[in-house]
CSV table of C-alpha atoms in Angstrom, one decimal:
chain,number,residue,atom,x,y,z
A,582,UNK,CA,24.0,-41.7,-12.5
A,583,UNK,CA,22.3,-41.4,-9.1
A,584,UNK,CA,18.8,-40.5,-9.2
A,585,UNK,CA,17.3,-37.7,-6.8
A,586,UNK,CA,15.8,-40.6,-4.5
A,587,UNK,CA,19.3,-41.8,-3.7
A,588,UNK,CA,20.0,-38.5,-2.0
A,589,UNK,CA,16.8,-37.7,-0.2
A,590,UNK,CA,15.9,-38.5,3.4
A,591,UNK,CA,12.2,-38.9,3.6
A,592,UNK,CA,11.0,-40.7,6.8
A,593,UNK,CA,8.6,-40.0,9.5
A,594,UNK,CA,11.2,-39.9,12.4
A,595,UNK,CA,13.1,-36.9,10.5
A,596,UNK,CA,9.9,-35.0,10.2
A,597,UNK,CA,9.6,-35.2,14.1
A,598,UNK,CA,13.3,-34.1,14.5
A,599,UNK,CA,14.5,-30.6,15.7
A,600,UNK,CA,16.6,-28.7,13.6
A,601,UNK,CA,19.3,-28.9,16.2
A,602,UNK,CA,19.1,-32.6,16.1
A,603,UNK,CA,19.1,-32.7,12.2
A,604,UNK,CA,22.6,-30.9,12.2
A,605,UNK,CA,24.2,-33.2,14.4
A,606,UNK,CA,27.0,-35.2,12.8
A,607,UNK,CA,26.3,-33.5,9.4
A,608,UNK,CA,29.4,-32.8,7.3
A,609,UNK,CA,28.9,-29.3,5.8
A,610,UNK,CA,30.5,-27.7,2.8
A,611,UNK,CA,30.3,-23.9,2.3
A,612,UNK,CA,31.5,-21.8,-0.7
A,613,UNK,CA,31.8,-18.0,-0.3
A,614,UNK,CA,32.8,-18.3,3.3
A,615,UNK,CA,34.9,-15.1,3.3
A,616,UNK,CA,31.9,-13.1,2.1
A,617,UNK,CA,29.2,-11.3,4.2
A,618,UNK,CA,26.6,-14.0,4.2
A,619,UNK,CA,29.3,-16.7,4.4
A,620,UNK,CA,30.9,-15.5,7.5
A,621,UNK,CA,27.8,-15.0,9.3
A,622,UNK,CA,26.6,-18.5,8.3
A,623,UNK,CA,29.8,-20.1,9.5
A,624,UNK,CA,29.5,-18.1,12.8
A,625,UNK,CA,26.0,-19.0,13.4
A,626,UNK,CA,26.7,-22.8,12.6
A,627,UNK,CA,29.9,-22.9,14.9
A,628,UNK,CA,27.9,-21.1,17.7
A,629,UNK,CA,24.5,-22.6,17.6
A,630,UNK,CA,24.7,-26.0,15.9
A,631,UNK,CA,28.2,-27.0,17.1
A,632,UNK,CA,27.3,-30.9,17.0
A,633,UNK,CA,28.0,-31.1,13.3
A,634,UNK,CA,30.6,-33.5,12.4
A,635,UNK,CA,32.8,-31.5,9.9
A,636,UNK,CA,32.8,-28.2,8.2
A,637,UNK,CA,34.7,-27.5,4.8
A,638,UNK,CA,35.2,-24.1,3.6
A,639,UNK,CA,36.2,-23.5,0.1
A,640,UNK,CA,38.8,-20.8,-0.1
A,641,UNK,CA,41.0,-19.5,-2.7
A,642,UNK,CA,44.8,-19.4,-2.1
A,643,UNK,CA,46.6,-16.2,-2.6
A,644,UNK,CA,50.2,-15.3,-3.6
A,645,UNK,CA,51.0,-14.7,0.1
A,646,UNK,CA,48.6,-16.9,2.0
A,647,UNK,CA,47.5,-20.5,1.7
A,648,UNK,CA,43.9,-21.6,2.1
A,649,UNK,CA,44.7,-22.9,5.7
A,650,UNK,CA,46.2,-19.4,6.4
A,651,UNK,CA,43.4,-17.7,5.0
A,652,UNK,CA,40.9,-19.7,7.2
A,653,UNK,CA,42.9,-18.9,10.4
A,654,UNK,CA,42.7,-15.3,9.4
A,655,UNK,CA,39.0,-15.5,9.0
A,656,UNK,CA,38.3,-17.2,12.3
A,657,UNK,CA,40.5,-14.5,14.1
A,658,UNK,CA,38.3,-11.9,13.0
A,659,UNK,CA,36.0,-10.2,15.6
A,660,UNK,CA,32.8,-11.7,14.2
A,661,UNK,CA,33.7,-15.2,15.7
A,662,UNK,CA,34.6,-13.9,19.3
A,663,UNK,CA,31.2,-14.8,20.5
A,664,UNK,CA,31.4,-18.3,19.1
A,665,UNK,CA,34.9,-19.0,20.4
A,666,UNK,CA,33.7,-17.8,23.9
A,667,UNK,CA,30.4,-20.1,23.6
A,668,UNK,CA,31.7,-23.0,21.8
A,669,UNK,CA,35.5,-23.2,21.4
A,670,UNK,CA,35.4,-26.9,20.6
A,671,UNK,CA,33.5,-26.4,17.3
A,672,UNK,CA,36.6,-24.7,15.9
A,673,UNK,CA,38.6,-27.9,15.7
A,674,UNK,CA,36.0,-29.4,13.3
A,675,UNK,CA,36.4,-26.7,10.5
A,676,UNK,CA,38.7,-27.3,7.5
A,677,UNK,CA,40.0,-25.4,4.5
A,678,UNK,CA,39.5,-26.7,1.1
A,679,UNK,CA,41.9,-24.8,-1.4
A,680,UNK,CA,40.0,-23.9,-4.6
A,681,UNK,CA,38.7,-21.3,-6.9
A,682,UNK,CA,35.1,-20.7,-8.3
A,683,UNK,CA,36.6,-19.3,-11.4
A,684,UNK,CA,38.4,-22.4,-12.6
A,685,UNK,CA,37.2,-25.8,-13.8
A,686,UNK,CA,36.6,-28.3,-11.2
A,687,UNK,CA,36.8,-25.4,-8.9
A,688,UNK,CA,40.7,-26.3,-8.9
A,689,UNK,CA,40.2,-28.7,-6.1
A,690,UNK,CA,42.7,-31.6,-6.0
A,691,UNK,CA,41.7,-35.2,-6.1
A,692,UNK,CA,42.9,-35.7,-2.4
A,693,UNK,CA,40.5,-32.9,-1.3
A,694,UNK,CA,37.7,-34.2,-3.4
A,695,UNK,CA,38.0,-37.4,-1.5
A,696,UNK,CA,38.0,-35.5,1.7
A,697,UNK,CA,34.6,-34.0,1.0
A,698,UNK,CA,32.9,-37.1,-0.7
A,699,UNK,CA,30.8,-37.7,2.7
A,700,UNK,CA,29.4,-34.2,2.7
A,701,UNK,CA,25.7,-34.0,3.4
A,702,UNK,CA,24.8,-30.3,3.1
A,703,UNK,CA,26.2,-27.8,0.6
A,704,UNK,CA,25.7,-24.2,0.8
A,705,UNK,CA,26.8,-22.6,-2.2
A,706,UNK,CA,26.9,-18.9,-1.5
A,707,UNK,CA,30.2,-18.0,-3.7
A,708,UNK,CA,29.6,-15.1,-6.0
A,709,UNK,CA,31.0,-12.1,-7.6
A,710,UNK,CA,28.5,-9.5,-6.3
A,711,UNK,CA,29.9,-6.5,-8.1
A,712,UNK,CA,27.6,-5.0,-10.7
A,713,UNK,CA,30.3,-3.7,-12.7
A,714,UNK,CA,32.4,-6.7,-13.1
A,715,UNK,CA,33.1,-7.8,-16.9
A,716,UNK,CA,30.6,-10.4,-18.3
A,717,UNK,CA,33.3,-13.0,-18.6
A,718,UNK,CA,34.3,-12.9,-15.1
A,719,UNK,CA,30.8,-13.0,-13.9
A,720,UNK,CA,29.9,-15.9,-16.0
A,721,UNK,CA,32.9,-17.9,-14.9
A,722,UNK,CA,32.3,-17.3,-11.1
A,723,UNK,CA,28.5,-16.9,-10.9
A,724,UNK,CA,27.4,-19.3,-13.7
A,725,UNK,CA,30.1,-21.8,-14.6
A,726,UNK,CA,31.3,-21.9,-11.1
A,727,UNK,CA,27.7,-23.1,-10.0
A,728,UNK,CA,27.8,-25.7,-12.8
A,729,UNK,CA,31.2,-26.9,-11.5
A,730,UNK,CA,30.2,-27.3,-7.8
A,731,UNK,CA,26.9,-28.9,-8.9
A,732,UNK,CA,29.2,-31.6,-10.8
A,733,UNK,CA,31.2,-32.1,-7.8
A,734,UNK,CA,28.0,-32.6,-5.6
A,735,UNK,CA,27.2,-35.5,-7.8
A,736,UNK,CA,30.3,-37.2,-6.2
A,737,UNK,CA,29.0,-36.7,-2.7
A,738,UNK,CA,27.3,-40.0,-1.9
A,739,UNK,CA,25.6,-38.9,1.2
A,740,UNK,CA,24.1,-35.6,0.1
A,741,UNK,CA,21.0,-34.5,1.7
A,742,UNK,CA,20.5,-30.8,0.6
A,743,UNK,CA,22.2,-28.5,-1.8
A,744,UNK,CA,21.2,-24.9,-1.2
A,745,UNK,CA,22.1,-22.4,-3.9
A,746,UNK,CA,22.2,-19.0,-2.6
A,747,UNK,CA,20.8,-16.5,-5.3
A,748,UNK,CA,19.5,-12.9,-5.7
A,749,UNK,CA,16.0,-11.8,-5.4
A,750,UNK,CA,16.8,-9.6,-8.3
A,751,UNK,CA,17.6,-12.5,-10.7
A,752,UNK,CA,14.4,-11.6,-12.7
A,753,UNK,CA,14.4,-7.9,-12.6
A,754,UNK,CA,13.0,-7.7,-16.0
A,755,UNK,CA,9.7,-9.0,-14.7
A,756,UNK,CA,7.2,-6.7,-12.8
A,757,UNK,CA,6.5,-9.4,-10.2
A,758,UNK,CA,9.2,-11.6,-8.7
A,759,UNK,CA,7.6,-15.2,-8.0
A,760,UNK,CA,9.0,-17.9,-6.3
A,761,UNK,CA,9.8,-20.0,-9.3
A,762,UNK,CA,12.3,-20.3,-12.2
A,763,UNK,CA,11.2,-18.1,-15.1
A,764,UNK,CA,12.2,-18.4,-18.8
A,765,UNK,CA,15.5,-16.7,-19.8
A,766,UNK,CA,16.3,-15.6,-23.4
A,767,UNK,CA,19.8,-17.1,-23.2
A,768,UNK,CA,20.9,-20.8,-22.7
A,769,UNK,CA,23.4,-21.1,-19.6
A,770,UNK,CA,25.3,-23.9,-21.8
A,771,UNK,CA,25.7,-21.7,-24.7
A,772,UNK,CA,26.8,-18.7,-22.6
A,773,UNK,CA,29.5,-20.7,-20.8
A,774,UNK,CA,30.8,-21.8,-24.1
A,775,UNK,CA,30.6,-18.0,-25.4
A,776,UNK,CA,32.6,-16.9,-22.4
A,777,UNK,CA,35.2,-19.8,-22.8
A,778,UNK,CA,35.6,-18.8,-26.5
A,779,UNK,CA,35.3,-15.2,-27.0
A,780,UNK,CA,37.6,-12.4,-25.5
A,781,UNK,CA,36.3,-10.1,-22.7
A,782,UNK,CA,35.8,-7.2,-24.8
A,783,UNK,CA,33.6,-8.8,-27.4
A,784,UNK,CA,31.6,-10.4,-24.8
A,785,UNK,CA,31.0,-6.9,-23.0
A,786,UNK,CA,29.9,-5.5,-26.4
A,787,UNK,CA,27.4,-8.2,-26.9
A,788,UNK,CA,26.1,-8.0,-23.4
A,789,UNK,CA,23.3,-5.5,-23.9
A,790,UNK,CA,21.7,-7.4,-26.9
A,791,UNK,CA,22.4,-10.9,-25.4
A,792,UNK,CA,21.2,-10.3,-21.9
A,793,UNK,CA,17.6,-9.2,-22.5
A,794,UNK,CA,16.7,-6.5,-19.8
A,795,UNK,CA,19.2,-7.2,-17.2
A,796,UNK,CA,20.8,-4.1,-15.9
A,797,UNK,CA,24.2,-5.7,-15.2
A,798,UNK,CA,26.3,-8.6,-15.4
A,799,UNK,CA,25.5,-10.0,-11.9
A,800,UNK,CA,21.7,-10.4,-12.2
A,801,UNK,CA,22.2,-11.8,-15.6
A,802,UNK,CA,24.8,-14.5,-14.5
A,803,UNK,CA,22.7,-15.4,-11.4
A,804,UNK,CA,19.5,-15.9,-13.4
A,805,UNK,CA,21.3,-18.4,-15.7
A,806,UNK,CA,23.0,-19.9,-12.5
A,807,UNK,CA,19.3,-20.7,-11.3
A,808,UNK,CA,18.6,-22.7,-14.5
A,809,UNK,CA,21.8,-24.6,-14.0
A,810,UNK,CA,20.4,-25.8,-10.8
A,811,UNK,CA,16.9,-26.5,-12.1
A,812,UNK,CA,18.4,-28.7,-14.5
A,813,UNK,CA,20.0,-30.6,-11.5
A,814,UNK,CA,16.6,-31.2,-9.8
A,815,UNK,CA,16.3,-34.8,-10.8
A,816,UNK,CA,19.8,-35.6,-10.0
A,817,UNK,CA,20.5,-33.7,-6.6
A,818,UNK,CA,18.3,-32.5,-3.8
A,819,UNK,CA,18.8,-28.9,-5.0
A,820,UNK,CA,16.9,-25.7,-3.5
A,821,UNK,CA,17.3,-22.2,-4.7
A,822,UNK,CA,17.5,-19.6,-1.9
A,823,UNK,CA,17.1,-15.9,-3.1
A,824,UNK,CA,17.9,-13.1,-0.8
A,825,UNK,CA,16.9,-9.3,-1.0
A,826,UNK,CA,19.4,-6.6,-0.3
A,827,UNK,CA,21.2,-7.9,2.7
A,828,UNK,CA,22.0,-5.4,5.4
A,829,UNK,CA,23.4,-5.2,9.0
A,830,UNK,CA,22.2,-7.7,11.6
A,831,UNK,CA,19.5,-7.3,14.3
A,832,UNK,CA,21.5,-9.0,17.0
A,833,UNK,CA,23.6,-11.9,15.9
A,834,UNK,CA,26.5,-12.2,16.0
A,835,UNK,CA,26.0,-8.6,17.5
A,836,UNK,CA,23.7,-5.7,17.0
A,837,UNK,CA,24.5,-3.9,13.8
A,838,UNK,CA,27.2,-6.2,12.6
A,839,UNK,CA,28.3,-6.0,9.0
A,840,UNK,CA,31.5,-6.2,7.0
A,841,UNK,CA,31.1,-4.1,3.8
A,842,UNK,CA,29.8,-0.9,2.3
A,843,UNK,CA,28.0,-2.6,-0.7
A,844,UNK,CA,24.4,-1.7,-1.3
A,845,UNK,CA,22.2,0.8,0.8
A,846,UNK,CA,24.6,0.2,3.8
A,847,UNK,CA,27.3,2.0,2.1
A,848,UNK,CA,25.0,5.0,1.1
A,849,UNK,CA,23.6,5.3,4.4
A,850,UNK,CA,27.0,5.4,6.3
A,851,UNK,CA,28.6,7.8,3.7
A,852,UNK,CA,25.5,10.0,4.3
A,853,UNK,CA,26.1,10.0,8.1
A,854,UNK,CA,29.5,11.2,7.5
A,855,UNK,CA,28.4,14.2,5.4
A,856,UNK,CA,30.2,12.4,2.3
A,857,UNK,CA,26.9,11.7,0.4
A,858,UNK,CA,24.1,14.6,0.4
A,859,UNK,CA,21.9,13.4,-2.4
A,860,UNK,CA,20.8,10.0,-3.9
A,861,UNK,CA,19.4,9.0,-7.0
A,862,UNK,CA,16.3,7.3,-5.4
A,863,UNK,CA,12.5,8.1,-5.2
A,864,UNK,CA,11.8,9.3,-1.6
A,865,UNK,CA,8.8,7.2,-1.8
A,866,UNK,CA,10.5,4.0,-2.7
A,867,UNK,CA,10.5,1.1,-0.4
A,868,UNK,CA,13.5,-0.8,0.0
A,869,UNK,CA,13.3,-4.6,0.3
A,870,UNK,CA,16.2,-5.1,2.6
A,871,UNK,CA,16.7,-8.1,4.9
A,872,UNK,CA,19.0,-8.4,8.1
A,873,UNK,CA,22.1,-10.6,7.7
A,874,UNK,CA,21.1,-12.8,10.6
A,875,UNK,CA,17.5,-13.3,9.4
A,876,UNK,CA,18.9,-14.5,6.0
A,877,UNK,CA,21.3,-16.8,7.8
A,878,UNK,CA,18.7,-18.3,9.8
A,879,UNK,CA,16.4,-18.9,6.7
A,880,UNK,CA,19.6,-20.8,5.0
A,881,UNK,CA,19.9,-23.0,8.0
A,882,UNK,CA,16.2,-23.7,8.0
A,883,UNK,CA,16.0,-24.3,4.4
A,884,UNK,CA,18.4,-27.3,4.3
A,885,UNK,CA,16.5,-29.0,7.0
A,886,UNK,CA,13.3,-28.2,5.1
A,887,UNK,CA,14.7,-29.7,2.0
A,888,UNK,CA,15.3,-33.0,3.6
A,889,UNK,CA,12.3,-33.1,6.1
A,890,UNK,CA,9.4,-31.6,4.4
A,891,UNK,CA,7.7,-32.6,1.0
A,892,UNK,CA,6.8,-28.9,0.1
A,893,UNK,CA,10.5,-28.2,-0.2
A,894,UNK,CA,11.9,-31.3,-1.6
A,895,UNK,CA,12.7,-31.5,-5.3
A,896,UNK,CA,12.0,-35.1,-5.9
A,897,UNK,CA,8.2,-34.6,-6.5
A,898,UNK,CA,8.4,-31.3,-8.1
A,899,UNK,CA,8.3,-30.2,-12.0
A,900,UNK,CA,10.8,-27.3,-11.0
A,901,UNK,CA,13.3,-26.6,-8.4
A,902,UNK,CA,11.9,-25.1,-5.1
A,903,UNK,CA,12.5,-21.4,-5.1
A,904,UNK,CA,12.5,-19.4,-1.9
A,905,UNK,CA,12.2,-15.4,-2.1
A,906,UNK,CA,14.0,-14.5,1.4
A,907,UNK,CA,12.5,-11.0,1.5
A,908,UNK,CA,9.5,-9.1,3.0
A,909,UNK,CA,6.0,-8.4,1.4
A,910,UNK,CA,5.7,-5.0,0.0
A,911,UNK,CA,3.1,-3.8,2.5
A,912,UNK,CA,5.5,-4.2,5.3
A,913,UNK,CA,8.4,-2.4,3.8
A,914,UNK,CA,9.5,1.1,5.0
A,915,UNK,CA,9.5,4.2,2.7
A,916,UNK,CA,12.9,5.8,2.1
A,917,UNK,CA,11.8,9.1,3.3
A,918,UNK,CA,11.0,7.9,6.9
A,919,UNK,CA,14.6,6.2,6.8
A,920,UNK,CA,16.2,9.3,5.7
A,921,UNK,CA,14.3,11.4,8.4
A,922,UNK,CA,15.5,8.9,11.1
A,923,UNK,CA,19.1,8.9,9.9
A,924,UNK,CA,19.4,12.7,10.1
A,925,UNK,CA,18.2,12.4,13.7
A,926,UNK,CA,20.6,9.6,14.6
A,927,UNK,CA,23.6,11.6,13.0
A,928,UNK,CA,22.6,14.7,15.0
A,929,UNK,CA,22.2,12.6,18.3
A,930,UNK,CA,25.5,10.7,17.9
A,931,UNK,CA,27.9,12.2,15.4
A,932,UNK,CA,31.0,10.4,14.1
A,933,UNK,CA,34.5,11.4,14.6
A,934,UNK,CA,35.1,10.8,11.1
A,935,UNK,CA,32.3,13.2,9.8
A,936,UNK,CA,33.6,15.3,7.0
A,937,UNK,CA,31.0,17.6,6.5
A,938,UNK,CA,27.5,18.2,8.1
A,939,UNK,CA,25.3,15.4,7.2
A,940,UNK,CA,21.8,16.4,5.5
A,941,UNK,CA,20.3,16.6,1.8
A,942,UNK,CA,17.6,14.6,0.2
A,943,UNK,CA,16.9,12.0,-2.3
A,944,UNK,CA,15.3,12.4,-5.9
A,945,UNK,CA,14.2,10.4,-8.6
A,946,UNK,CA,15.2,12.9,-11.2
A,947,UNK,CA,18.7,12.3,-12.6
A,948,UNK,CA,19.0,16.0,-13.6
A,949,UNK,CA,18.2,17.1,-10.1
A,950,UNK,CA,20.6,14.6,-8.4
A,951,UNK,CA,23.3,15.3,-11.0
A,952,UNK,CA,23.0,19.2,-10.1
A,953,UNK,CA,23.1,18.5,-6.4
A,954,UNK,CA,25.7,16.0,-6.7
A,955,UNK,CA,27.9,18.4,-8.8
A,956,UNK,CA,27.5,21.6,-6.6
A,957,UNK,CA,26.6,19.8,-3.1
A,958,UNK,CA,29.2,17.0,-2.9
A,959,UNK,CA,31.8,17.3,-5.6
A,960,UNK,CA,32.6,21.0,-5.4
A,961,UNK,CA,32.9,20.7,-1.7
A,962,UNK,CA,35.1,17.5,-2.1
A,963,UNK,CA,37.4,19.3,-4.5
A,964,UNK,CA,37.6,22.3,-2.1
A,965,UNK,CA,38.4,20.0,0.9
A,966,UNK,CA,41.0,17.9,-1.1
A,967,UNK,CA,42.7,21.2,-2.2
A,968,UNK,CA,42.9,22.0,1.6
A,969,UNK,CA,44.2,18.7,2.4
A,970,UNK,CA,46.9,18.9,-0.3
A,971,UNK,CA,48.0,22.2,0.9
A,972,UNK,CA,48.5,20.6,4.3
A,973,UNK,CA,50.8,18.0,2.5
A,974,UNK,CA,48.2,15.1,3.1
A,975,UNK,CA,46.8,12.8,0.7
A,976,UNK,CA,43.6,13.8,-0.9
A,977,UNK,CA,40.9,11.1,-1.5
A,978,UNK,CA,37.4,12.7,-1.4
A,979,UNK,CA,37.2,13.2,-5.1
A,980,UNK,CA,37.9,9.6,-5.7
A,981,UNK,CA,35.6,8.7,-3.2
A,982,UNK,CA,32.8,10.9,-4.7
A,983,UNK,CA,33.4,8.9,-8.0
A,984,UNK,CA,32.7,5.7,-6.2
A,985,UNK,CA,29.6,7.4,-4.5
A,986,UNK,CA,28.3,8.5,-7.9
A,987,UNK,CA,28.8,5.1,-9.4
A,988,UNK,CA,27.2,3.5,-6.5
A,989,UNK,CA,24.1,5.7,-6.9
A,990,UNK,CA,24.0,4.8,-10.6
A,991,UNK,CA,24.2,1.0,-10.3
A,992,UNK,CA,21.7,0.9,-7.4
A,993,UNK,CA,19.2,3.2,-8.8
A,994,UNK,CA,16.9,0.5,-10.4
A,995,UNK,CA,17.0,-1.7,-7.2
A,996,UNK,CA,16.4,1.2,-4.8
A,997,UNK,CA,13.8,3.1,-6.7
A,998,UNK,CA,11.5,0.1,-8.4
A,999,UNK,CA,8.9,-1.2,-6.5
A,1000,UNK,CA,8.5,-4.8,-7.6
A,1001,UNK,CA,5.7,-7.0,-6.4
A,1002,UNK,CA,7.3,-10.0,-4.4
A,1003,UNK,CA,6.0,-13.4,-3.7
A,1004,UNK,CA,7.3,-14.9,-0.5
A,1005,UNK,CA,4.8,-17.4,0.8
A,1006,UNK,CA,7.1,-20.4,0.7
A,1007,UNK,CA,9.9,-18.5,2.3
A,1008,UNK,CA,7.4,-17.5,5.3
A,1009,UNK,CA,6.2,-21.0,5.7
A,1010,UNK,CA,9.8,-22.0,6.7
A,1011,UNK,CA,8.8,-20.6,10.2
A,1012,UNK,CA,6.4,-23.3,10.6
A,1013,UNK,CA,9.4,-25.8,10.8
A,1014,UNK,CA,11.1,-24.1,13.7
A,1015,UNK,CA,10.4,-26.3,16.8
A,1016,UNK,CA,9.8,-25.3,20.3
A,1017,UNK,CA,13.5,-26.4,21.0
A,1018,UNK,CA,14.9,-24.2,18.1
A,1019,UNK,CA,13.0,-21.0,18.9
A,1020,UNK,CA,15.8,-19.7,21.0
A,1021,UNK,CA,18.2,-20.1,18.1
A,1022,UNK,CA,16.4,-19.4,14.9
A,1023,UNK,CA,14.2,-16.3,14.0
A,1024,UNK,CA,13.2,-15.3,10.5
A,1025,UNK,CA,11.9,-11.8,11.6
A,1026,UNK,CA,8.8,-11.8,9.5
A,1027,UNK,CA,7.8,-8.7,11.2
A,1028,UNK,CA,11.0,-6.8,10.8
A,1029,UNK,CA,11.0,-3.1,9.9
A,1030,UNK,CA,13.8,-0.5,9.4
A,1031,UNK,CA,12.9,1.4,12.5
A,1032,UNK,CA,15.2,4.0,14.5
A,1033,UNK,CA,16.8,1.3,16.6
A,1034,UNK,CA,17.9,-0.8,13.7
A,1035,UNK,CA,19.3,2.1,11.8
A,1036,UNK,CA,21.1,3.3,15.1
A,1037,UNK,CA,22.5,-0.1,15.6
A,1038,UNK,CA,23.6,-0.2,11.8
A,1039,UNK,CA,25.2,3.1,11.9
A,1040,UNK,CA,27.2,2.1,15.0
A,1041,UNK,CA,28.1,-1.2,13.4
A,1042,UNK,CA,29.6,0.6,10.3
A,1043,UNK,CA,31.6,2.8,12.7
A,1044,UNK,CA,32.9,-0.1,14.7
A,1045,UNK,CA,33.5,-2.8,12.2
A,1046,UNK,CA,34.2,-0.8,8.9
A,1047,UNK,CA,35.7,2.4,10.1
A,1048,UNK,CA,37.2,1.2,13.5
A,1049,UNK,CA,36.1,4.3,15.3
A,1050,UNK,CA,34.3,4.7,18.8
A,1051,UNK,CA,30.5,4.6,18.4
A,1052,UNK,CA,30.1,7.0,21.3
A,1053,UNK,CA,30.3,10.8,20.4
A,1054,UNK,CA,33.1,12.5,22.5
A,1055,UNK,CA,32.9,16.3,23.5
A,1056,UNK,CA,35.4,16.9,20.6
A,1057,UNK,CA,33.2,15.3,18.1
A,1058,UNK,CA,30.0,17.1,19.2
A,1059,UNK,CA,31.9,20.3,18.9
A,1060,UNK,CA,33.1,19.4,15.3
A,1061,UNK,CA,29.5,18.6,14.5
A,1062,UNK,CA,28.2,22.1,15.6
A,1063,UNK,CA,31.1,23.8,13.7
A,1064,UNK,CA,30.2,22.0,10.5
A,1065,UNK,CA,26.6,22.8,11.3
A,1066,UNK,CA,27.6,26.6,11.0
A,1067,UNK,CA,30.0,26.0,8.2
A,1068,UNK,CA,27.3,24.3,6.3
A,1069,UNK,CA,24.7,27.0,6.4
A,1070,UNK,CA,27.4,29.8,6.0
A,1071,UNK,CA,28.3,28.0,2.8
A,1072,UNK,CA,24.8,27.7,1.6
A,1073,UNK,CA,24.2,31.5,2.3
A,1074,UNK,CA,27.5,32.6,0.3
A,1075,UNK,CA,26.4,30.1,-2.6
A,1076,UNK,CA,23.0,31.8,-2.6
A,1077,UNK,CA,24.5,35.3,-2.6
A,1078,UNK,CA,26.9,34.3,-5.5
A,1079,UNK,CA,24.0,32.9,-7.5
A,1080,UNK,CA,21.9,36.0,-7.1
A,1081,UNK,CA,25.0,38.2,-8.1
A,1082,UNK,CA,25.5,35.9,-11.3
A,1083,UNK,CA,21.9,36.1,-12.2
A,1084,UNK,CA,21.8,39.9,-11.6
A,1085,UNK,CA,24.8,40.3,-13.9
A,1086,UNK,CA,23.2,38.1,-16.6
A,1087,UNK,CA,20.0,40.1,-16.7
A,1088,UNK,CA,21.6,43.3,-16.4
A,1089,UNK,CA,23.7,42.3,-19.5
A,1090,UNK,CA,20.8,40.9,-21.5
A,1091,UNK,CA,18.6,44.1,-20.9
A,1092,UNK,CA,21.4,46.8,-21.2
């Protein structure tokens, strides 16, 4: 068994090395490469640090596609166009490793294990980020998968840094989120054994009692995965990198880039289309979100830090080093301001996919949210779906409203609670950025969700998710004006109907 000293590079020359020089000739292994963070990380390394020796991406083969075919499909996506234009040669050094984080040994063949034995840097970002996933699935991917890749990392004889991507909300049962591992009521080894032994339904029944105060299976499994990493602190050069709610990019690979509607991005985009007119969130809440490119830049620096700076190395620590990639509470933007700016932007640049006039509000009251959702969203969706069905179309708005309702339910705790967060270690990464690297790396420590960022984010959602033009045409503006009139006409009719109903009730009770 190797000790941590066998893996750690700790010489004076390295401390003087730029991050660009550090990545020269490195062999990098990335899990979760097809995910939001994974794609952005691969793109940034290909474009800004092309002198790496090899890059291996763990990809799960599908029924109709091999891992190599999935890699090619991934690299053909629009996010990599800038990298392809600027550094086309770097694409020749990227290779697929067939595997599956749900399986023992990640289902990596002996031949492929031989290919990755000289890997020097591991970024483990693979995770099932769905909050509603069954406990067994979450344990297998988020917890046991972490243990399996750590065991594989022990065979990497030249390993310098193992970066485990976790979530800022792995300890949501605490009032303050510190940059350290906190005790957990469950043991990770026992939890894996339970998942391997019990059936899924039994596990789901046990979840509430077994998981302490965790609101969902994702945060529970990610919390335990940090304990797995911590138990390897004397064996491998590990570091835990927690991220807040990741949103669209500021400018890399392009302004407003995103590839999914998970989290707050989904709520804001559906609101701009008039699909979401209320949210179960306190208007005074401050969302701890971080741009995708800032997250990736921090990951790249953290691998360098784990090797070059004793403050981030694990060989001299009683616990694994933890970085909270987030912003301090005092710098966060209140939700009411984001909603106000969002309404202005929806008016300035309406989308051709707009279903109804955007507007509405947020509330911390579930009763208030439910009533507004029922009459302001669901009733309208039913009415429009009936109209679509009469036109022989395929109704989908009611189905979409169910998803929006559930999204509000699972995000409420994360978007309404104001946790105190500690991020001093994370912020200290900025001191490691050399003059040579400043044009490549930026943690954006002064970031704020301003109107410009929202504008780019909404445009990115239109371009990369909905595949529609970002500029409003004359017909789109006309549509917006018509929906404006219809919205207030509907409100007036609804008000008259309510007055009539109340009048009838009062008349019936009195006479």
